[in-house]
Structures are given as C-alpha cells and as structure tokens.
C-alpha cells in the first residue's frame, strides 16, 4: 500500500469526526434563555397530543427568528418553521431533517382531522395569533426534543410576539 493511500485512509475518518464535532458544537440544542416558570402556561400541556413523546429541555424559554413556513397539521396544531437568530437552539437533526429550522407548535389552533388527537383539543382553541411567513417573531414556550423525529421544538407555545 502506498504512503498516499495510507494517508488518505487515515485522514478521511479524522476529517469526518472533526466535521461532526464542529457541527455538534454549532448546533448544540441549548435554550438561549431560561425564563421563570410562570412565563409559560403549564395548562397547555393538557392539550398536547401524546405529550410523552416530548422530552423537556427547558420548561420555559424564548426564541427569536424569522418565520419560513406555516402549516396546519392533522392533529390540530399549527406547525411553524422558524429560522432562529441563535442557531445553538437547533440540534443536528433540525439541521439535517428539519431544513435548519426550529419547529414551533401552537396546540389546538384548528380542529384536528384525525380522531385520536380530538380529545386533547376538546373544548379548547388556542388564543395564540398565528404569524405569517416572513414575520420576525419571539416565541415563548417549552423547549423540547420530539422523540418521534429527534429534533428540537418549542411545544407547546404560550405566546408569539411580532417583532419589528
């Protein structure tokens, strides 16, 4: 085996490990701020469909960024794709499979299509005003990892403030 081939064989894994390490540092999945618990509405958890799938990282935080997508999900939640100002709020899965966005979920924003989530939204309709694509917003809510997808989210959302 030539020296060049040995060098390449040893270098490629080292470069890959370094790239993954740098990406994990850049996208560490940490909340930008810890807010007092009373800043978030804990009663919203009663309206989260399958709350056991969400691992709480920070009970209450606030994230600012630009809205890149808004769509109604079948479970009654409004899914907002947020390009956050601080990329550290993202984890590696957000970057690879979430198009580099933080998922923001407003629970029970509309009637669920599927039967299973209907009980979570029964008698409740969110009072959060939905943003539009392109809006700069500040989102306040629980910062979680969705174990079904592996990415980080703000879910449930307590409040969305439009920024100028």
Short mmCIF file of N, CA and C in Angstrom, two decimals, residues 15-162:
data_model
loop_
_atom_site.label_atom_id
_atom_site.label_comp_id
_atom_site.label_asym_id
_atom_site.label_seq_id
_atom_site.Cartn_x
_atom_site.Cartn_y
_atom_site.Cartn_z
N UNK A 15 -11.12 13.64 9.45
CA UNK A 15 -11.82 14.83 8.96
C UNK A 15 -13.32 14.70 9.24
N UNK A 16 -13.89 13.54 9.00
CA UNK A 16 -15.31 13.33 9.26
C UNK A 16 -15.65 13.51 10.74
N UNK A 17 -14.83 12.97 11.62
CA UNK A 17 -15.04 13.13 13.06
C UNK A 17 -14.96 14.61 13.43
N UNK A 18 -14.00 15.33 12.87
CA UNK A 18 -13.85 16.76 13.16
C UNK A 18 -15.07 17.54 12.68
N UNK A 19 -15.58 17.21 11.50
CA UNK A 19 -16.77 17.90 10.97
C UNK A 19 -17.99 17.66 11.85
N UNK A 20 -18.19 16.43 12.28
CA UNK A 20 -19.32 16.12 13.16
C UNK A 20 -19.17 16.86 14.49
N UNK A 21 -17.98 16.89 15.02
CA UNK A 21 -17.71 17.58 16.28
C UNK A 21 -18.01 19.08 16.16
N UNK A 22 -17.56 19.71 15.07
CA UNK A 22 -17.82 21.14 14.85
C UNK A 22 -19.32 21.38 14.70
N UNK A 23 -20.01 20.51 13.96
CA UNK A 23 -21.46 20.65 13.77
C UNK A 23 -22.20 20.52 15.10
N UNK A 24 -21.78 19.59 15.95
CA UNK A 24 -22.43 19.42 17.25
C UNK A 24 -22.20 20.63 18.14
N UNK A 25 -21.04 21.27 18.03
CA UNK A 25 -20.79 22.49 18.80
C UNK A 25 -21.67 23.63 18.29
N UNK A 26 -21.77 23.76 16.99
CA UNK A 26 -22.58 24.84 16.39
C UNK A 26 -24.06 24.63 16.65
N UNK A 27 -24.51 23.38 16.59
CA UNK A 27 -25.92 23.04 16.77
C UNK A 27 -26.06 22.19 18.03
N UNK A 28 -25.85 22.83 19.17
CA UNK A 28 -25.77 22.11 20.45
C UNK A 28 -27.11 21.76 21.05
N UNK A 29 -28.19 22.38 20.57
CA UNK A 29 -29.51 22.10 21.12
C UNK A 29 -29.68 22.65 22.52
N UNK A 30 -29.25 23.89 22.72
CA UNK A 30 -29.39 24.52 24.03
C UNK A 30 -30.32 25.73 23.93
N UNK A 31 -31.12 25.91 24.97
CA UNK A 31 -32.05 27.04 25.00
C UNK A 31 -31.27 28.34 25.16
N UNK A 32 -31.67 29.38 24.43
CA UNK A 32 -30.94 30.64 24.54
C UNK A 32 -31.16 31.36 25.86
N UNK A 33 -32.28 31.10 26.52
CA UNK A 33 -32.59 31.78 27.78
C UNK A 33 -33.52 30.90 28.61
N UNK A 34 -33.35 30.94 29.92
CA UNK A 34 -34.26 30.24 30.83
C UNK A 34 -35.16 31.29 31.45
N UNK A 35 -36.47 31.13 31.21
CA UNK A 35 -37.44 32.07 31.77
C UNK A 35 -38.07 31.47 33.02
N UNK A 36 -38.60 32.31 33.91
CA UNK A 36 -39.32 31.80 35.07
C UNK A 36 -40.52 30.95 34.61
N UNK A 37 -40.83 29.92 35.36
CA UNK A 37 -41.91 29.00 35.00
C UNK A 37 -43.23 29.72 34.76
N UNK A 38 -43.49 30.77 35.53
CA UNK A 38 -44.77 31.49 35.37
C UNK A 38 -44.86 32.26 34.05
N UNK A 39 -43.78 32.35 33.29
CA UNK A 39 -43.81 33.00 31.97
C UNK A 39 -44.45 32.11 30.92
N UNK A 40 -44.62 30.83 31.25
CA UNK A 40 -45.24 29.88 30.32
C UNK A 40 -46.51 29.30 30.95
N UNK A 41 -47.48 29.01 30.10
CA UNK A 41 -48.76 28.48 30.54
C UNK A 41 -48.70 26.95 30.62
N UNK A 42 -48.50 26.41 31.83
CA UNK A 42 -48.38 24.96 32.02
C UNK A 42 -49.68 24.23 31.69
N UNK A 43 -50.82 24.92 31.75
CA UNK A 43 -52.10 24.27 31.46
C UNK A 43 -52.19 23.82 30.00
N UNK A 44 -51.35 24.37 29.14
CA UNK A 44 -51.37 23.97 27.72
C UNK A 44 -50.96 22.51 27.53
N UNK A 45 -50.20 21.96 28.48
CA UNK A 45 -49.78 20.56 28.36
C UNK A 45 -50.97 19.61 28.33
N UNK A 46 -52.11 20.01 28.89
CA UNK A 46 -53.31 19.17 28.84
C UNK A 46 -53.81 19.00 27.41
N UNK A 47 -53.37 19.88 26.51
CA UNK A 47 -53.86 19.88 25.14
C UNK A 47 -52.81 19.44 24.14
N UNK A 48 -51.70 18.92 24.64
CA UNK A 48 -50.66 18.38 23.77
C UNK A 48 -51.01 16.92 23.47
N UNK A 49 -51.08 16.60 22.20
CA UNK A 49 -51.36 15.22 21.78
C UNK A 49 -50.09 14.38 22.00
N UNK A 50 -50.20 13.29 22.71
CA UNK A 50 -49.10 12.38 23.05
C UNK A 50 -47.91 13.12 23.69
N UNK A 51 -48.14 13.76 24.84
CA UNK A 51 -47.06 14.54 25.47
C UNK A 51 -45.86 13.70 25.90
N UNK A 52 -46.05 12.40 26.07
CA UNK A 52 -44.94 11.54 26.50
C UNK A 52 -43.82 11.47 25.46
N UNK A 53 -44.09 11.84 24.23
CA UNK A 53 -43.06 11.80 23.19
C UNK A 53 -42.13 13.01 23.26
N UNK A 54 -42.48 14.01 24.09
CA UNK A 54 -41.69 15.23 24.19
C UNK A 54 -40.83 15.21 25.45
N UNK A 55 -39.51 15.33 25.25
CA UNK A 55 -38.57 15.39 26.38
C UNK A 55 -38.25 16.86 26.63
N UNK A 56 -38.60 17.34 27.82
CA UNK A 56 -38.41 18.75 28.15
C UNK A 56 -36.93 19.05 28.40
N UNK A 57 -36.42 20.02 27.66
CA UNK A 57 -35.05 20.50 27.86
C UNK A 57 -35.09 21.72 28.78
N UNK A 58 -36.02 22.62 28.50
CA UNK A 58 -36.20 23.82 29.32
C UNK A 58 -37.72 24.07 29.41
N UNK A 59 -38.23 24.16 30.63
CA UNK A 59 -39.68 24.30 30.83
C UNK A 59 -40.24 25.58 30.22
N UNK A 60 -39.42 26.62 30.17
CA UNK A 60 -39.89 27.88 29.60
C UNK A 60 -38.71 28.65 29.03
N UNK A 61 -38.81 28.99 27.76
CA UNK A 61 -37.76 29.76 27.09
C UNK A 61 -38.38 30.67 26.06
N UNK A 62 -37.55 31.48 25.46
CA UNK A 62 -37.99 32.40 24.41
C UNK A 62 -36.96 32.36 23.29
N UNK A 63 -37.45 32.30 22.04
CA UNK A 63 -36.58 32.23 20.87
C UNK A 63 -37.08 33.24 19.85
N UNK A 64 -36.14 33.96 19.24
CA UNK A 64 -36.48 34.91 18.19
C UNK A 64 -35.97 34.43 16.85
N UNK A 65 -36.70 34.80 15.79
CA UNK A 65 -36.27 34.44 14.46
C UNK A 65 -37.30 34.83 13.42
N UNK A 66 -37.07 34.35 12.19
CA UNK A 66 -37.95 34.66 11.07
C UNK A 66 -38.74 33.42 10.68
N UNK A 67 -40.04 33.60 10.44
CA UNK A 67 -40.92 32.51 10.04
C UNK A 67 -40.65 32.15 8.59
N UNK A 68 -40.32 30.87 8.35
CA UNK A 68 -40.07 30.41 6.98
C UNK A 68 -41.20 29.53 6.45
N UNK A 69 -42.04 29.01 7.35
CA UNK A 69 -43.18 28.20 6.90
C UNK A 69 -44.25 28.15 7.98
N UNK A 70 -45.49 28.00 7.54
CA UNK A 70 -46.64 27.86 8.44
C UNK A 70 -47.57 26.84 7.80
N UNK A 71 -47.93 25.79 8.57
CA UNK A 71 -48.87 24.81 8.02
C UNK A 71 -49.71 24.20 9.13
N UNK A 72 -50.93 23.86 8.79
CA UNK A 72 -51.83 23.21 9.73
C UNK A 72 -51.57 21.70 9.69
N UNK A 73 -51.35 21.10 10.87
CA UNK A 73 -51.13 19.66 10.97
C UNK A 73 -52.45 18.95 11.24
N UNK A 74 -52.48 17.67 10.97
CA UNK A 74 -53.69 16.86 11.12
C UNK A 74 -54.13 16.74 12.57
N UNK A 75 -53.19 16.94 13.53
CA UNK A 75 -53.52 16.80 14.95
C UNK A 75 -54.12 18.07 15.55
N UNK A 76 -54.34 19.10 14.73
CA UNK A 76 -54.92 20.34 15.21
C UNK A 76 -53.89 21.42 15.54
N UNK A 77 -52.62 21.05 15.54
CA UNK A 77 -51.57 22.01 15.86
C UNK A 77 -51.17 22.80 14.63
N UNK A 78 -50.71 24.02 14.84
CA UNK A 78 -50.13 24.83 13.79
C UNK A 78 -48.63 24.65 13.87
N UNK A 79 -48.02 24.20 12.79
CA UNK A 79 -46.56 23.99 12.73
C UNK A 79 -45.92 25.18 12.04
N UNK A 80 -45.00 25.80 12.74
CA UNK A 80 -44.28 26.96 12.23
C UNK A 80 -42.82 26.58 12.12
N UNK A 81 -42.23 26.78 10.95
CA UNK A 81 -40.79 26.60 10.77
C UNK A 81 -40.12 27.94 11.03
N UNK A 82 -39.24 27.99 12.02
CA UNK A 82 -38.60 29.24 12.43
C UNK A 82 -37.10 29.17 12.15
N UNK A 83 -36.60 30.16 11.43
CA UNK A 83 -35.15 30.31 11.25
C UNK A 83 -34.67 31.13 12.45
N UNK A 84 -34.13 30.45 13.48
CA UNK A 84 -33.81 31.15 14.72
C UNK A 84 -32.57 32.05 14.59
N UNK A 85 -32.59 33.16 15.33
CA UNK A 85 -31.43 34.05 15.36
C UNK A 85 -30.22 33.33 15.94
N UNK A 86 -30.43 32.52 16.97
CA UNK A 86 -29.34 31.77 17.62
C UNK A 86 -29.42 30.31 17.19
N UNK A 87 -28.49 29.90 16.34
CA UNK A 87 -28.52 28.53 15.78
C UNK A 87 -28.26 27.46 16.84
N UNK A 88 -27.75 27.85 18.00
CA UNK A 88 -27.47 26.86 19.05
C UNK A 88 -28.75 26.20 19.56
N UNK A 89 -29.92 26.79 19.28
CA UNK A 89 -31.18 26.20 19.70
C UNK A 89 -31.51 24.95 18.87
N UNK A 90 -30.89 24.84 17.70
CA UNK A 90 -31.09 23.68 16.83
C UNK A 90 -30.19 22.54 17.27
N UNK A 91 -30.64 21.32 17.00
CA UNK A 91 -29.74 20.18 17.14
C UNK A 91 -29.41 19.66 15.75
N UNK A 92 -28.59 18.64 15.68
CA UNK A 92 -28.11 18.11 14.40
C UNK A 92 -29.27 17.61 13.54
N UNK A 93 -30.31 17.06 14.16
CA UNK A 93 -31.46 16.55 13.40
C UNK A 93 -32.26 17.71 12.80
N UNK A 94 -32.39 18.82 13.53
CA UNK A 94 -33.05 20.01 12.95
C UNK A 94 -32.34 20.43 11.65
N UNK A 95 -31.02 20.36 11.67
CA UNK A 95 -30.25 20.80 10.51
C UNK A 95 -30.40 19.81 9.36
N UNK A 96 -30.27 18.53 9.65
CA UNK A 96 -30.29 17.51 8.59
C UNK A 96 -31.69 17.23 8.05
N UNK A 97 -32.67 17.11 8.94
CA UNK A 97 -34.01 16.67 8.51
C UNK A 97 -35.09 17.74 8.70
N UNK A 98 -34.77 18.83 9.33
CA UNK A 98 -35.75 19.90 9.57
C UNK A 98 -35.43 21.14 8.77
N UNK A 99 -34.59 21.00 7.73
CA UNK A 99 -34.23 22.13 6.86
C UNK A 99 -33.61 23.29 7.62
N UNK A 100 -32.95 23.00 8.74
CA UNK A 100 -32.29 24.05 9.51
C UNK A 100 -33.23 24.96 10.26
N UNK A 101 -34.45 24.48 10.49
CA UNK A 101 -35.43 25.31 11.21
C UNK A 101 -35.74 24.71 12.58
N UNK A 102 -36.24 25.57 13.45
CA UNK A 102 -36.78 25.14 14.73
C UNK A 102 -38.27 24.99 14.53
N UNK A 103 -38.81 23.84 14.89
CA UNK A 103 -40.23 23.61 14.78
C UNK A 103 -40.91 24.27 15.98
N UNK A 104 -41.98 25.00 15.71
CA UNK A 104 -42.75 25.70 16.74
C UNK A 104 -44.18 25.22 16.59
N UNK A 105 -44.78 24.69 17.67
CA UNK A 105 -46.13 24.14 17.57
C UNK A 105 -47.11 24.85 18.50
N UNK A 106 -48.12 25.45 17.87
CA UNK A 106 -49.23 26.07 18.59
C UNK A 106 -50.31 24.99 18.69
N UNK A 107 -50.60 24.53 19.91
CA UNK A 107 -51.56 23.42 20.08
C UNK A 107 -52.99 23.88 19.83
N UNK A 108 -53.76 22.97 19.24
CA UNK A 108 -55.21 23.15 19.03
C UNK A 108 -55.54 24.47 18.35
N UNK A 109 -54.78 24.81 17.33
CA UNK A 109 -55.01 26.06 16.59
C UNK A 109 -56.22 25.91 15.67
N UNK A 110 -56.53 24.69 15.27
CA UNK A 110 -57.67 24.39 14.40
C UNK A 110 -58.20 23.01 14.78
N UNK A 111 -59.41 22.64 14.36
CA UNK A 111 -59.95 21.32 14.71
C UNK A 111 -59.11 20.18 14.11
N UNK A 112 -58.76 19.16 14.91
CA UNK A 112 -57.99 18.03 14.40
C UNK A 112 -58.76 17.26 13.32
N UNK A 113 -58.04 16.75 12.36
CA UNK A 113 -58.62 15.92 11.30
C UNK A 113 -58.74 14.48 11.79
N UNK A 114 -57.67 14.00 12.44
CA UNK A 114 -57.65 12.61 12.92
C UNK A 114 -58.43 12.49 14.23
N UNK A 115 -59.00 11.31 14.47
CA UNK A 115 -59.81 11.08 15.68
C UNK A 115 -59.00 11.08 16.97
N UNK A 116 -57.81 10.44 16.97
CA UNK A 116 -57.03 10.31 18.20
C UNK A 116 -56.73 11.64 18.90
N UNK A 117 -56.28 12.67 18.18
CA UNK A 117 -55.96 13.93 18.87
C UNK A 117 -57.17 14.77 19.28
N UNK A 118 -58.36 14.39 18.86
CA UNK A 118 -59.54 15.21 19.16
C UNK A 118 -59.77 15.39 20.65
N UNK A 119 -59.47 14.37 21.46
CA UNK A 119 -59.69 14.50 22.90
C UNK A 119 -58.76 15.55 23.52
N UNK A 120 -57.54 15.69 22.99
CA UNK A 120 -56.60 16.68 23.52
C UNK A 120 -57.10 18.11 23.28
N UNK A 121 -57.82 18.30 22.19
CA UNK A 121 -58.30 19.65 21.84
C UNK A 121 -59.75 19.89 22.25
N UNK A 122 -60.39 18.89 22.80
CA UNK A 122 -61.81 19.02 23.14
C UNK A 122 -62.07 20.22 24.04
N UNK A 123 -62.91 21.13 23.56
CA UNK A 123 -63.29 22.30 24.35
C UNK A 123 -62.24 23.39 24.44
N UNK A 124 -61.16 23.28 23.68
CA UNK A 124 -60.07 24.27 23.76
C UNK A 124 -59.68 24.72 22.36
N UNK A 125 -59.51 26.01 22.20
CA UNK A 125 -58.98 26.58 20.97
C UNK A 125 -57.90 27.59 21.38
N UNK A 126 -56.73 27.47 20.78
CA UNK A 126 -55.62 28.35 21.11
C UNK A 126 -55.98 29.82 20.90
N UNK A 127 -55.44 30.66 21.76
CA UNK A 127 -55.62 32.10 21.65
C UNK A 127 -54.38 32.78 21.05
N UNK A 128 -53.40 31.96 20.63
CA UNK A 128 -52.17 32.48 20.04
C UNK A 128 -52.46 32.93 18.61
N UNK A 129 -52.09 34.16 18.28
CA UNK A 129 -52.29 34.67 16.93
C UNK A 129 -51.20 34.12 16.02
N UNK A 130 -51.59 33.41 14.97
CA UNK A 130 -50.59 32.82 14.07
C UNK A 130 -49.82 33.88 13.28
N UNK A 131 -48.52 33.67 13.12
CA UNK A 131 -47.73 34.59 12.30
C UNK A 131 -47.86 34.23 10.82
N UNK A 132 -47.29 35.08 9.98
CA UNK A 132 -47.24 34.80 8.54
C UNK A 132 -45.79 34.53 8.15
N UNK A 133 -45.63 33.81 7.06
CA UNK A 133 -44.29 33.58 6.53
C UNK A 133 -43.62 34.93 6.29
N UNK A 134 -42.38 35.03 6.74
CA UNK A 134 -41.61 36.26 6.61
C UNK A 134 -41.61 37.12 7.86
N UNK A 135 -42.56 36.90 8.77
CA UNK A 135 -42.62 37.69 10.01
C UNK A 135 -41.40 37.39 10.90
N UNK A 136 -40.92 38.43 11.59
CA UNK A 136 -39.94 38.23 12.67
C UNK A 136 -40.72 38.14 13.95
N UNK A 137 -40.47 37.06 14.71
CA UNK A 137 -41.26 36.82 15.92
C UNK A 137 -40.37 36.43 17.09
N UNK A 138 -40.97 36.54 18.29
CA UNK A 138 -40.40 35.98 19.51
C UNK A 138 -41.43 34.96 20.00
N UNK A 139 -40.97 33.73 20.16
CA UNK A 139 -41.84 32.63 20.60
C UNK A 139 -41.47 32.29 22.04
N UNK A 140 -42.48 32.15 22.90
CA UNK A 140 -42.27 31.74 24.28
C UNK A 140 -43.03 30.44 24.51
N UNK A 141 -42.34 29.48 25.11
CA UNK A 141 -42.96 28.19 25.38
C UNK A 141 -41.94 27.18 25.90
N UNK A 142 -42.37 25.93 25.95
CA UNK A 142 -41.49 24.85 26.42
C UNK A 142 -40.55 24.44 25.29
N UNK A 143 -39.29 24.26 25.63
CA UNK A 143 -38.26 23.83 24.68
C UNK A 143 -38.05 22.34 24.88
N UNK A 144 -38.36 21.56 23.84
CA UNK A 144 -38.39 20.10 23.97
C UNK A 144 -37.69 19.43 22.80
N UNK A 145 -37.39 18.15 22.98
CA UNK A 145 -36.98 17.29 21.86
C UNK A 145 -38.13 16.35 21.59
N UNK A 146 -38.57 16.29 20.34
CA UNK A 146 -39.63 15.37 19.92
C UNK A 146 -38.96 14.03 19.64
N UNK A 147 -39.21 13.03 20.49
CA UNK A 147 -38.53 11.74 20.35
C UNK A 147 -38.96 11.00 19.09
N UNK A 148 -40.12 11.34 18.53
CA UNK A 148 -40.58 10.70 17.29
C UNK A 148 -39.70 11.11 16.11
N UNK A 149 -39.28 12.38 16.08
CA UNK A 149 -38.48 12.88 14.97
C UNK A 149 -37.02 13.14 15.35
N UNK A 150 -36.76 13.42 16.62
CA UNK A 150 -35.40 13.67 17.08
C UNK A 150 -34.98 15.12 17.06
N UNK A 151 -35.82 15.99 16.56
CA UNK A 151 -35.45 17.41 16.50
C UNK A 151 -36.01 18.17 17.70
N UNK A 152 -35.48 19.38 17.88
CA UNK A 152 -35.92 20.25 18.96
C UNK A 152 -37.07 21.12 18.48
N UNK A 153 -37.94 21.48 19.42
CA UNK A 153 -39.14 22.27 19.14
C UNK A 153 -39.43 23.22 20.30
N UNK A 154 -40.25 24.21 20.03
CA UNK A 154 -40.96 24.94 21.08
C UNK A 154 -42.38 24.38 21.01
N UNK A 155 -42.78 23.68 22.08
CA UNK A 155 -44.06 22.93 22.04
C UNK A 155 -44.46 22.58 23.47
N UNK A 156 -45.52 23.08 24.00
CA UNK A 156 -46.50 23.99 23.42
C UNK A 156 -46.04 25.45 23.50
N UNK A 157 -46.58 26.24 22.58
CA UNK A 157 -46.29 27.68 22.54
C UNK A 157 -47.27 28.41 23.45
N UNK A 158 -46.74 29.23 24.33
CA UNK A 158 -47.56 30.07 25.20
C UNK A 158 -47.92 31.38 24.52
N UNK A 159 -46.92 31.95 23.81
CA UNK A 159 -47.13 33.28 23.24
C UNK A 159 -46.23 33.47 22.03
N UNK A 160 -46.74 34.23 21.05
CA UNK A 160 -45.93 34.68 19.90
C UNK A 160 -46.06 36.19 19.82
N UNK A 161 -44.93 36.88 19.86
CA UNK A 161 -44.90 38.33 19.75
C UNK A 161 -44.31 38.69 18.40
N UNK A 162 -44.98 39.57 17.67
CA UNK A 162 -44.47 40.07 16.39
C UNK A 162 -43.43 41.13 16.68
#
